[in-house]
Amino acid sequence: MHVPGKIAVVGGGPAGAFVAAQLARSGREVLLFDEKLAWEKPCGGGLTDKAIARWPFLREAAAERNWISHCELIAPSGRGVSFRLDCQIAIFSRKVLNGLLLERACQAGAQFCPGSHQTVQIKFLKELYGYIWVFPRADHFSVGICGRMQGMNTAGLRRVLDDSLPEFGLSLEGARFYAHIIPSLTVKALGRPISGNGWAMIGDAAGFVDAITGEGIYYSLRSAELLANAIEQDAPEKYSAFVQEDFLPELEHASRIAGRFYGGKWMGRPVVERMLQLTVRSKSFRELMRDLFAGTQEYSDLRERVQRSLPRIGAETLVSMFWQPSRTLFPLRSRE
């Protein structure tokens, strides 16, 4: 495949800004097109330890962020669990994060072409494949809701969010509302071409989003890095294979099990309810949850790990129920 001397990157989000920076740094002439460039958007802005470890500049840059060390999960029933994270999550304002990435691209030599125009809380919802998030940023809260657009439009999602905010002691007075479609794809859609002669898609444009959590920033940055690597090798046709080898199977696994996660049952109870119960009762299960939030536990190995650990999880749960029968979900929380 021919590699043009001048490369156009359409979209200045995390993926676009990242690939523009890497290609410009390698000596390519890069034009970065975006209507808004650095702007706020409806996204929690969380970066897992996996992302921070892969790209240390995200930790080292002089950018405003909040480091999170605890997580609180709330089931549709209103019961929940709070637990400490082994690896911190960094919460950025999306405007700050995009500004950081765009500045890197500019410093590397990319040319901009603008258009003319400490505890995170997650609540799962009944009959909705999604959740409400409350992420504390450096000087404000990012509060939002995500769910499938099947039988529920944007206005309906906002009503659910409005009705739920009093539970968190928050109100929308003076807040600005944003809406954005998350490209969470089916397994079949993830198999469509992401590149061709003279073009390639990365990040949201390619649908690289975790169908369970809605996380897309890591996959935006990683797909941008993989495309830049392929172009730097003068072999952009390798990009699709790089993605397939690196993270696409993980997104396919997430897409396959998302329906069961939000709508299925596990050991006689809704999956989310059972998951939270075991997080309270079992140290081994809490370790699994911490690894999921750190981004180090892959979905492809999740079922095998649960099955392998099930005897220990069961024993820990029984011991906990015998010695601490009053230990339960909120208002008594696990703080280990």
Tab-separated table of C-alpha atoms in Angstrom, residues 115-313:
chain	number	residue	atom	x	y	z
A	115	GLY	CA	-13.174	23.838	11.253
A	116	SER	CA	-15.216	26.929	10.758
A	117	HIS	CA	-17.445	26.376	13.493
A	118	GLN	CA	-11.039	10.234	45.202
A	119	THR	CA	-13.831	7.741	44.909
A	120	VAL	CA	-15.629	7.075	41.716
A	121	GLN	CA	-19.267	5.962	41.959
A	122	ILE	CA	-20.955	3.673	39.451
A	123	LYS	CA	-24.634	2.719	39.688
A	124	PHE	CA	-26.118	-0.006	37.498
A	125	LEU	CA	-29.739	0.415	36.436
A	126	LYS	CA	-32.674	-1.952	36.048
A	127	GLU	CA	-33.650	-2.809	32.475
A	128	LEU	CA	-30.857	-0.662	31.049
A	129	TYR	CA	-27.617	-1.992	29.590
A	130	GLY	CA	-25.539	0.748	31.176
A	131	TYR	CA	-24.858	2.704	34.331
A	132	ILE	CA	-24.609	6.112	36.004
A	133	TRP	CA	-21.130	7.387	36.835
A	134	VAL	CA	-19.906	10.000	39.313
A	135	PHE	CA	-16.219	10.805	38.733
A	136	PRO	CA	-14.571	13.472	40.933
A	137	ARG	CA	-12.306	15.602	38.759
A	138	ALA	CA	-9.765	18.123	40.022
A	139	ASP	CA	-12.273	20.958	40.586
A	140	HIS	CA	-15.714	19.539	39.730
A	141	PHE	CA	-17.668	16.295	39.241
A	142	SER	CA	-18.250	14.508	35.952
A	143	VAL	CA	-21.721	12.958	36.266
A	144	GLY	CA	-23.346	11.028	33.465
A	145	ILE	CA	-25.299	8.054	32.219
A	146	CYS	CA	-24.645	5.615	29.399
A	147	GLY	CA	-26.902	2.930	27.983
A	148	ARG	CA	-28.092	1.311	24.786
A	149	MET	CA	-30.225	3.529	22.582
A	150	GLN	CA	-32.880	0.805	22.285
A	151	GLY	CA	-36.232	1.940	23.644
A	152	MET	CA	-34.585	4.921	25.389
A	153	ASN	CA	-33.643	8.199	23.704
A	154	THR	CA	-31.346	10.939	24.998
A	155	ALA	CA	-34.195	12.741	26.764
A	156	GLY	CA	-35.209	9.521	28.522
A	157	LEU	CA	-31.659	8.851	29.692
A	158	ARG	CA	-31.431	12.387	31.040
A	159	ARG	CA	-34.672	11.938	33.022
A	160	VAL	CA	-33.267	8.784	34.617
A	161	LEU	CA	-30.089	10.688	35.485
A	162	ASP	CA	-32.025	13.646	36.931
A	163	ASP	CA	-34.133	11.327	39.094
A	164	SER	CA	-31.033	9.532	40.420
A	165	LEU	CA	-28.873	12.521	41.354
A	166	PRO	CA	-30.415	13.108	44.830
A	167	GLU	CA	-29.036	9.684	45.850
A	168	PHE	CA	-25.539	11.118	45.397
A	169	GLY	CA	-26.307	14.457	47.047
A	170	LEU	CA	-25.910	16.269	43.722
A	171	SER	CA	-28.043	18.557	41.577
A	172	LEU	CA	-27.774	19.775	37.992
A	173	GLU	CA	-28.234	23.417	38.911
A	174	GLY	CA	-25.758	25.444	36.862
A	175	ALA	CA	-24.421	22.327	35.134
A	176	ARG	CA	-23.948	22.035	31.390
A	177	PHE	CA	-25.433	18.998	29.647
A	178	TYR	CA	-23.618	17.107	26.869
A	179	ALA	CA	-24.726	14.128	24.791
A	180	HIS	CA	-22.644	11.853	22.611
A	181	ILE	CA	-23.202	8.489	20.926
A	182	ILE	CA	-20.740	5.825	22.109
A	183	PRO	CA	-19.791	3.537	19.192
A	184	SER	CA	-20.192	0.240	21.047
A	185	LEU	CA	-20.320	-2.330	18.234
A	186	THR	CA	-21.483	-5.903	17.775
A	187	VAL	CA	-18.927	-8.618	17.085
A	188	LYS	CA	-19.984	-8.627	13.426
A	189	ALA	CA	-19.515	-4.867	13.120
A	190	LEU	CA	-16.091	-5.083	14.762
A	191	GLY	CA	-15.097	-7.407	11.921
A	192	ARG	CA	-15.622	-4.780	9.221
A	193	PRO	CA	-12.576	-3.274	7.459
A	194	ILE	CA	-10.812	-0.506	9.380
A	195	SER	CA	-8.363	0.454	6.638
A	196	GLY	CA	-7.929	0.489	2.890
A	197	ASN	CA	-6.002	2.182	0.107
A	198	GLY	CA	-5.150	5.635	1.443
A	199	TRP	CA	-7.368	5.560	4.550
A	200	ALA	CA	-7.625	4.060	8.037
A	201	MET	CA	-9.937	4.443	11.034
A	202	ILE	CA	-8.803	4.666	14.653
A	203	GLY	CA	-10.463	5.236	18.032
A	204	ASP	CA	-14.186	5.985	18.062
A	205	ALA	CA	-14.287	6.135	14.266
A	206	ALA	CA	-13.427	2.429	14.213
A	207	GLY	CA	-15.802	1.600	17.089
A	208	PHE	CA	-13.009	0.676	19.493
A	209	VAL	CA	-15.018	0.883	22.730
A	210	ASP	CA	-15.533	-1.644	25.528
A	211	ALA	CA	-19.198	-2.716	25.246
A	212	ILE	CA	-19.468	-3.306	29.012
A	213	THR	CA	-17.699	-0.301	30.539
A	214	GLY	CA	-17.867	2.150	27.638
A	215	GLU	CA	-14.116	2.771	27.971
A	216	GLY	CA	-12.637	4.104	24.755
A	217	ILE	CA	-9.662	6.322	25.618
A	218	TYR	CA	-7.167	3.465	25.989
A	219	TYR	CA	-8.225	1.908	22.691
A	220	SER	CA	-8.135	5.302	20.973
A	221	LEU	CA	-4.535	5.859	22.030
A	222	ARG	CA	-3.459	2.278	21.326
A	223	SER	CA	-5.047	2.115	17.851
A	224	ALA	CA	-3.402	5.453	17.029
A	225	GLU	CA	-0.051	4.076	18.152
A	226	LEU	CA	-0.486	0.899	16.093
A	227	LEU	CA	-1.436	2.831	12.949
A	228	ALA	CA	1.538	5.153	13.375
A	229	ASN	CA	3.814	2.122	13.828
A	230	ALA	CA	2.515	0.598	10.595
A	231	ILE	CA	2.978	3.833	8.639
A	232	GLU	CA	6.469	4.345	10.062
A	233	GLN	CA	7.311	0.875	8.703
A	234	ASP	CA	5.975	1.992	5.288
A	235	ALA	CA	3.464	-0.836	5.626
A	236	PRO	CA	0.067	0.684	6.548
A	237	GLU	CA	-1.582	-2.532	5.359
A	238	LYS	CA	-0.254	-4.158	8.562
A	239	TYR	CA	-2.453	-1.941	10.737
A	240	SER	CA	-5.481	-4.277	10.728
A	241	ALA	CA	-3.298	-7.233	11.699
A	242	PHE	CA	-1.685	-5.207	14.491
A	243	VAL	CA	-5.128	-4.387	15.924
A	244	GLN	CA	-6.252	-8.012	15.626
A	245	GLU	CA	-3.154	-9.223	17.446
A	246	ASP	CA	-3.265	-6.532	20.127
A	247	PHE	CA	-6.752	-5.752	21.463
A	248	LEU	CA	-9.574	-6.540	19.031
A	249	PRO	CA	-10.282	-10.001	20.551
A	250	GLU	CA	-10.767	-8.286	23.928
A	251	LEU	CA	-13.395	-5.922	22.489
A	252	GLU	CA	-15.093	-8.859	20.761
A	253	HIS	CA	-15.284	-10.732	24.084
A	254	ALA	CA	-16.796	-7.665	25.748
A	255	SER	CA	-19.383	-7.372	22.981
A	256	ARG	CA	-20.334	-11.053	23.323
A	257	ILE	CA	-20.893	-10.977	27.080
A	258	ALA	CA	-22.299	-7.447	27.542
A	259	GLY	CA	-25.894	-8.662	27.231
A	260	ARG	CA	-25.380	-11.350	29.859
A	261	PHE	CA	-23.560	-8.946	32.182
A	262	TYR	CA	-26.411	-6.432	32.236
A	263	GLY	CA	-29.377	-8.747	31.680
A	264	GLY	CA	-28.340	-12.240	32.738
A	265	LYS	CA	-28.317	-14.202	35.990
A	266	TRP	CA	-25.460	-15.869	37.853
A	267	MET	CA	-26.154	-18.465	40.533
A	268	GLY	CA	-29.830	-17.498	40.646
A	269	ARG	CA	-29.440	-13.708	40.932
A	270	PRO	CA	-28.796	-10.862	38.477
A	271	VAL	CA	-25.117	-10.814	37.520
A	272	VAL	CA	-24.504	-7.319	38.927
A	273	GLU	CA	-26.170	-8.138	42.274
A	274	ARG	CA	-24.162	-11.359	42.645
A	275	MET	CA	-20.957	-9.591	41.637
A	276	LEU	CA	-21.398	-6.954	44.332
A	277	GLN	CA	-22.301	-9.562	46.967
A	278	LEU	CA	-19.116	-11.533	46.281
A	279	THR	CA	-17.054	-8.337	46.309
A	280	VAL	CA	-18.218	-7.770	49.895
A	281	ARG	CA	-17.723	-11.353	51.070
A	282	SER	CA	-14.645	-12.651	49.219
A	283	LYS	CA	-11.096	-11.270	49.243
A	284	SER	CA	-10.264	-13.250	46.093
A	285	PHE	CA	-13.200	-11.734	44.233
A	286	ARG	CA	-12.206	-8.226	45.375
A	287	GLU	CA	-8.752	-8.847	43.910
A	288	LEU	CA	-10.397	-9.807	40.625
A	289	MET	CA	-12.467	-6.603	40.652
A	290	ARG	CA	-9.367	-4.509	41.344
A	291	ASP	CA	-7.621	-6.097	38.372
A	292	LEU	CA	-10.625	-5.322	36.171
A	293	PHE	CA	-10.500	-1.656	37.172
A	294	ALA	CA	-6.729	-1.551	36.644
A	295	GLY	CA	-7.220	-2.913	33.133
A	296	THR	CA	-4.980	-5.919	33.781
A	297	GLN	CA	-7.735	-8.583	33.808
A	298	GLU	CA	-8.814	-9.483	30.276
A	299	TYR	CA	-12.335	-10.664	29.472
A	300	SER	CA	-10.928	-13.575	27.476
A	301	ASP	CA	-9.480	-15.080	30.668
A	302	LEU	CA	-12.172	-13.850	33.072
A	303	ARG	CA	-14.403	-16.923	32.997
A	304	GLU	CA	-11.446	-19.272	33.462
A	305	ARG	CA	-10.141	-17.226	36.397
A	306	VAL	CA	-13.549	-17.188	38.077
A	307	GLN	CA	-13.952	-20.948	37.633
A	308	ARG	CA	-10.416	-21.569	38.875
A	309	SER	CA	-10.990	-19.374	41.933
A	310	LEU	CA	-14.570	-20.471	42.617
A	311	PRO	CA	-13.741	-22.934	45.444
A	312	ARG	CA	-11.741	-20.241	47.249
A	313	ILE	CA	-14.388	-17.591	46.573
